[in-house]
Coordinates of C-alpha atoms and ligand atoms in Angstrom, one line a residue:
X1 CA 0.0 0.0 0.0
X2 CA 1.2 3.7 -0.7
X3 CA 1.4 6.1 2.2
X4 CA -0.5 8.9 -0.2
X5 CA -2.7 7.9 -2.4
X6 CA -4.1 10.6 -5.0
X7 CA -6.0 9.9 -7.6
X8 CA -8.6 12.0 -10.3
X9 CA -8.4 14.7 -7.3
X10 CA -10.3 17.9 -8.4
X11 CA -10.5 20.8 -6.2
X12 CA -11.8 25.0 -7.0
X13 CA -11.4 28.4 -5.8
X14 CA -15.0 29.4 -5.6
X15 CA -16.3 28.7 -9.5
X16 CA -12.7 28.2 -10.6
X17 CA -11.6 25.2 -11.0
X18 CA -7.8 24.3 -10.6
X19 CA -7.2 21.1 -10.0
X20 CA -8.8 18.4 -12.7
X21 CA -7.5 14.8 -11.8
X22 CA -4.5 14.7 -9.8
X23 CA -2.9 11.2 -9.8
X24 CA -0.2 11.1 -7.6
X25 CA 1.3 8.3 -5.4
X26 CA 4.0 8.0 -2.6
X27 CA 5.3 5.1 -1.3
X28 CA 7.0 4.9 2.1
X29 CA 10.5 6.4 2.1
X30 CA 9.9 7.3 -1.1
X31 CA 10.9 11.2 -2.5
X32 CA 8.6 12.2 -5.2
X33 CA 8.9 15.5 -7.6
X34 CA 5.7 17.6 -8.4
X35 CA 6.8 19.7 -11.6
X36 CA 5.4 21.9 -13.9
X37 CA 4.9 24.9 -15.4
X38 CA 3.7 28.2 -12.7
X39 CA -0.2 27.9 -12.1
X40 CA -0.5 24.3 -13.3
X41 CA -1.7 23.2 -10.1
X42 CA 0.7 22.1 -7.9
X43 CA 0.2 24.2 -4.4
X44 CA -4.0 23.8 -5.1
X45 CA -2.9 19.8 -5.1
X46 CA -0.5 20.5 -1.5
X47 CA -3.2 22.4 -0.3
X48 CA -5.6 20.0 -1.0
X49 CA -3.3 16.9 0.4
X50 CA -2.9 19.5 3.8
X51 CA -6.8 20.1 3.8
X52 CA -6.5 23.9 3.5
X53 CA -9.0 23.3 0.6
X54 CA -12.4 21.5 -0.2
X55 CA -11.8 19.0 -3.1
X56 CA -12.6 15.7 -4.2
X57 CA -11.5 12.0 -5.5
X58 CA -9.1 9.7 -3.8
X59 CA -7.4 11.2 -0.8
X60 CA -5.4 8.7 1.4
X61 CA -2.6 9.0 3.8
X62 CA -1.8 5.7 5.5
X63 CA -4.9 4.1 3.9
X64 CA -6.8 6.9 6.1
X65 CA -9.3 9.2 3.8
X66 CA -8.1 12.4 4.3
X67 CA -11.0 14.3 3.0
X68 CA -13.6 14.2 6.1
X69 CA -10.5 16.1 8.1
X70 CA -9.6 19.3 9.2
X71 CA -6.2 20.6 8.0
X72 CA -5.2 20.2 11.6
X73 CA -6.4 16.4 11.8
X74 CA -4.3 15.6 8.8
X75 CA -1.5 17.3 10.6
X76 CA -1.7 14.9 13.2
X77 CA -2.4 12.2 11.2
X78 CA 1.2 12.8 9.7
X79 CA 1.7 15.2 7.2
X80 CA 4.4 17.9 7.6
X81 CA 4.1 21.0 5.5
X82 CA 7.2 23.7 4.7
X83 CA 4.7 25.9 3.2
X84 CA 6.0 28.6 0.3
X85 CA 6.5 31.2 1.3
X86 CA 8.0 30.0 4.9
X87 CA 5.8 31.5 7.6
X88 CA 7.8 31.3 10.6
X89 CA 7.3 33.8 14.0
X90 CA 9.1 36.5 13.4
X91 CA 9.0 37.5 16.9
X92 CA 10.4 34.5 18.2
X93 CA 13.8 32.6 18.3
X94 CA 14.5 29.7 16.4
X95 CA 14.4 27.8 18.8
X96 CA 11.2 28.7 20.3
X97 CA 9.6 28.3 16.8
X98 CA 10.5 25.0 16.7
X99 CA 9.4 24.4 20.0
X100 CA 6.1 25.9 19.1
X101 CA 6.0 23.3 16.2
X102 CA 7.0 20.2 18.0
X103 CA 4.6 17.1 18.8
X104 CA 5.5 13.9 20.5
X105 CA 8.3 11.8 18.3
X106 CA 11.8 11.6 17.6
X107 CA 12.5 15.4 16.2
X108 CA 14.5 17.8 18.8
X109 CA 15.2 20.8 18.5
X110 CA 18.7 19.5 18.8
X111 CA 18.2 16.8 16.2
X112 CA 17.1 20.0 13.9
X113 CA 20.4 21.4 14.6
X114 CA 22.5 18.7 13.9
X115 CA 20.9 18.6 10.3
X116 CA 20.7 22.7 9.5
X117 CA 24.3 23.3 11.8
X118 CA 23.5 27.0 10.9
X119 CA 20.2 26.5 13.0
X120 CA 22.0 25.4 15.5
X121 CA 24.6 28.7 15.4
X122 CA 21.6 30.7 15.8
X123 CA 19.2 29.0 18.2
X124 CA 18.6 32.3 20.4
X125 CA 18.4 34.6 17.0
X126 CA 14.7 36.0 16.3
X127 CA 13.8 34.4 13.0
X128 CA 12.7 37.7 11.4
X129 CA 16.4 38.3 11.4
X130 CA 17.7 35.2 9.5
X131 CA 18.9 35.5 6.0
X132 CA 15.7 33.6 3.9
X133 CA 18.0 30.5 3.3
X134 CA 17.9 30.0 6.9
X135 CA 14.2 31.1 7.2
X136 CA 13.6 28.2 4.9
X137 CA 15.5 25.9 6.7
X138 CA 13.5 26.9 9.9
X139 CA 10.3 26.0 7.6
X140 CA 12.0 22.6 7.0
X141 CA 12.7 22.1 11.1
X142 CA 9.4 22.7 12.3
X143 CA 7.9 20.7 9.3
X144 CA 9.7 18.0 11.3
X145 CA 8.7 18.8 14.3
X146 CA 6.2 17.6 14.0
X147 CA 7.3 14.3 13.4
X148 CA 5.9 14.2 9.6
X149 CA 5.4 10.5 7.8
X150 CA 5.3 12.8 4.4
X151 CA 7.1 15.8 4.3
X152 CA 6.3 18.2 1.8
X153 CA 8.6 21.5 0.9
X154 CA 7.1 23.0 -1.3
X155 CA 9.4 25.8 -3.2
X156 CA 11.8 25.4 -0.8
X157 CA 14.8 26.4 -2.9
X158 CA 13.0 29.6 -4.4
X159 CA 15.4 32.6 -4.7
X160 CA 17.9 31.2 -3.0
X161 CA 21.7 31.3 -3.7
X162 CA 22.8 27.8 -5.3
X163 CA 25.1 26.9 -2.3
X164 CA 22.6 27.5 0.0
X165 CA 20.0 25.0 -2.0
X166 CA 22.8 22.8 -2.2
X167 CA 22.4 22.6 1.5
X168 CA 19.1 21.9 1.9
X169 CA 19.3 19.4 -1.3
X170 CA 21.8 17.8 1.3
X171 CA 19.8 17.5 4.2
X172 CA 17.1 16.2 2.1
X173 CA 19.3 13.3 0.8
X174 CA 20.1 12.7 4.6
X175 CA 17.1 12.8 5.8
X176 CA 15.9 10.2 3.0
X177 CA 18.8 7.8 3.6
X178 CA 18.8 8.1 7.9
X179 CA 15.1 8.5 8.4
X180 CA 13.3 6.7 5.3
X181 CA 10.6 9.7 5.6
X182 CA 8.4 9.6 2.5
X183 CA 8.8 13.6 1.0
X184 CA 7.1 15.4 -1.6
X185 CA 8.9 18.5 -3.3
X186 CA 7.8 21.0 -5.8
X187 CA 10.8 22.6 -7.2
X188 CA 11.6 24.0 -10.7
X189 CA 15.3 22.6 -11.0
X190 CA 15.0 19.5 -13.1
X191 CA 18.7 19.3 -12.9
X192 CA 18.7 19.5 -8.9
X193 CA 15.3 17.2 -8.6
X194 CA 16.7 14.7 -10.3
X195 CA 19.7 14.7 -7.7
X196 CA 17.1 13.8 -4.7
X197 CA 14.5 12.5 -6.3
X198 CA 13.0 9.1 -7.0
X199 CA 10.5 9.9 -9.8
X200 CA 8.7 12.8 -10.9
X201 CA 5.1 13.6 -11.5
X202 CA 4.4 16.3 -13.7
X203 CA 1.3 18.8 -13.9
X204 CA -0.5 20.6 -16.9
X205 CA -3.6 22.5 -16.4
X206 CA -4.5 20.7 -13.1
X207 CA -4.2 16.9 -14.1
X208 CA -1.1 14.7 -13.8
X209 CA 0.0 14.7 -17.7
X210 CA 3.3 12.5 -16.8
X211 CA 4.9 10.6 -14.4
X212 CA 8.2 8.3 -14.7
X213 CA 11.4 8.0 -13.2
X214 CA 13.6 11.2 -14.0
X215 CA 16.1 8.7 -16.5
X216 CA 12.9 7.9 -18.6
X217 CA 12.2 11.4 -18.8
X218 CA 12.3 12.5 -22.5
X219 CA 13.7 16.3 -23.8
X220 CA 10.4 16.7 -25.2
X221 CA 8.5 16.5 -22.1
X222 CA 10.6 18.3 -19.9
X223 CA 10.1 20.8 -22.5
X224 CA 6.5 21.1 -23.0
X225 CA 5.7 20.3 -19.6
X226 CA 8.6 22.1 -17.7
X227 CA 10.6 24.6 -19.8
X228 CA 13.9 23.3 -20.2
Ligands
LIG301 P1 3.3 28.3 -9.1 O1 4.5 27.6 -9.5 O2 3.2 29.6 -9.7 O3 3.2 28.4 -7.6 P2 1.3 26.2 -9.2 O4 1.6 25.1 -10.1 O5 1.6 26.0 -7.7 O6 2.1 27.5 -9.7 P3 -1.3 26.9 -8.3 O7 -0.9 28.0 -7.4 O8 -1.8 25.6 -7.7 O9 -0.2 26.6 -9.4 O10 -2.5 27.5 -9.2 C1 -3.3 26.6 -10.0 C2 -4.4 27.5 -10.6 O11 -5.3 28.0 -9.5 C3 -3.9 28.8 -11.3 O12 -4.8 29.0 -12.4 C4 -4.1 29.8 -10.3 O13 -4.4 31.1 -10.9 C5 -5.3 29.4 -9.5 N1 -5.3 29.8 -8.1 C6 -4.3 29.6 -7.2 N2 -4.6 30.2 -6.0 C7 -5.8 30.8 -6.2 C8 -6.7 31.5 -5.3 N3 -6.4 31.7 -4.0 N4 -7.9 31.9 -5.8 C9 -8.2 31.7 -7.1 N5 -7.5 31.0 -8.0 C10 -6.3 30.5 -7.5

């Protein structure tokens, strides 16, 4: 059995509709890619996944349907979100934001630091005043605080300087290979994907339109689908 199961998932924004049949799967310990091109759907199908939006279809975590819950149940139930965009406390140390994040399970806040060492050097820093590399990371720690069975960072890399999403392409490889958590990333980087990544599913227009293993990946697709 997959831990996520998605399949012909449709979700709107009032009489818009975004999503039109999302198929996408994630086995345990398994890293999966969501691509495509800006607006094709892939934070409506994150959203939908973290129940931040009404949609419908197959919806599974765990063999669990997601759809009757809350975005707080789901939460629980084991899915760990780094949203876009970041959204720490500002006002707060890092370490008390990942204090405010945590939940029973293996994550510390000194199990964060020993994966983002910079978080560590800056424990009693207010988060408003990291750089947004180190913002991100902070996204990434309290997504684990939670003690996640999917992860999902989506955009984490945006804007970012290259050695810095070399870093956190880093500690995602580590946490795959020590932790075996399942994790879902939406990137645009085919290039660095393909470095962490199992396989890639890729959107158009709100429904999956591919999905392989980056190796069977064609130039044609990537470029019709992606832009490269
Ligand atoms: P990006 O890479 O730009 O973040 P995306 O693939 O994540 O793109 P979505 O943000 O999921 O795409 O957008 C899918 C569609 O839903 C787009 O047509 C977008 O304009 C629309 N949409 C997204 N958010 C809203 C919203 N809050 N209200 C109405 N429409 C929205």
């Amino acid at each position: 059995m997959n831990l996520l199961e998605v399949r012909d998932l449709t979700a709107s924004y009032g009489v818009a509709q975004a999503l039109f049949g999302v198929t996408l799967d994630i086995a345990e310990g398994e890293v999966v890619a969501l691509m495509g091109r800006n607006g094709m759907g892939k934070t409506t199908t994150v959203k939908a996944i973290c129940r931040m939006i009404a949609s419908s279809g197959t919806l599974r975590l765990g063999g669990v349907d997601l759809h009757p819950l809350p975005s707080h149940k789901a939460a629980r139930l084991g899915i760990g979100l780094a949203p876009e965009g970041r959204r720490c406390f500002r006002d707060l140390t890092v370490e008390e934001n990942l204090i405010a994040a945590a939940r029973t399970g293996d994550w510390t806040s000194t199990s964060i630091g020993d994966l983002f060492p910079r978080l560590a050097e800056r424990k009693n820093q207010l988060a408003g005043s990291l750089s947004g590399g180190e913002q991100q990371m902070l996204a990434i720690g309290r997504a684990l605080m939670t003690n996640p069975r999917l992860l999902i960072l989506d955009e984490a890399t945006e804007g970012l300087a290259p050695i810095i999403r070399q870093e956190i392409w880093a500690a995602v490889a580590r946490l795959k290979q020590e932790t075996g958590t399942a994790i879902l990333l939406i990137d645009k980087s085919v290039r660095e994907l393909s470095q962490v990544a199992d396989r890639a599913v890729i959107l158009a227009r709100g429904q999956t339109v591919w999905s392989g293993a980056f190796g069977e990946m064609s130039a044609d697709i990537s470029e019709r689908y992606i832009g490269v």
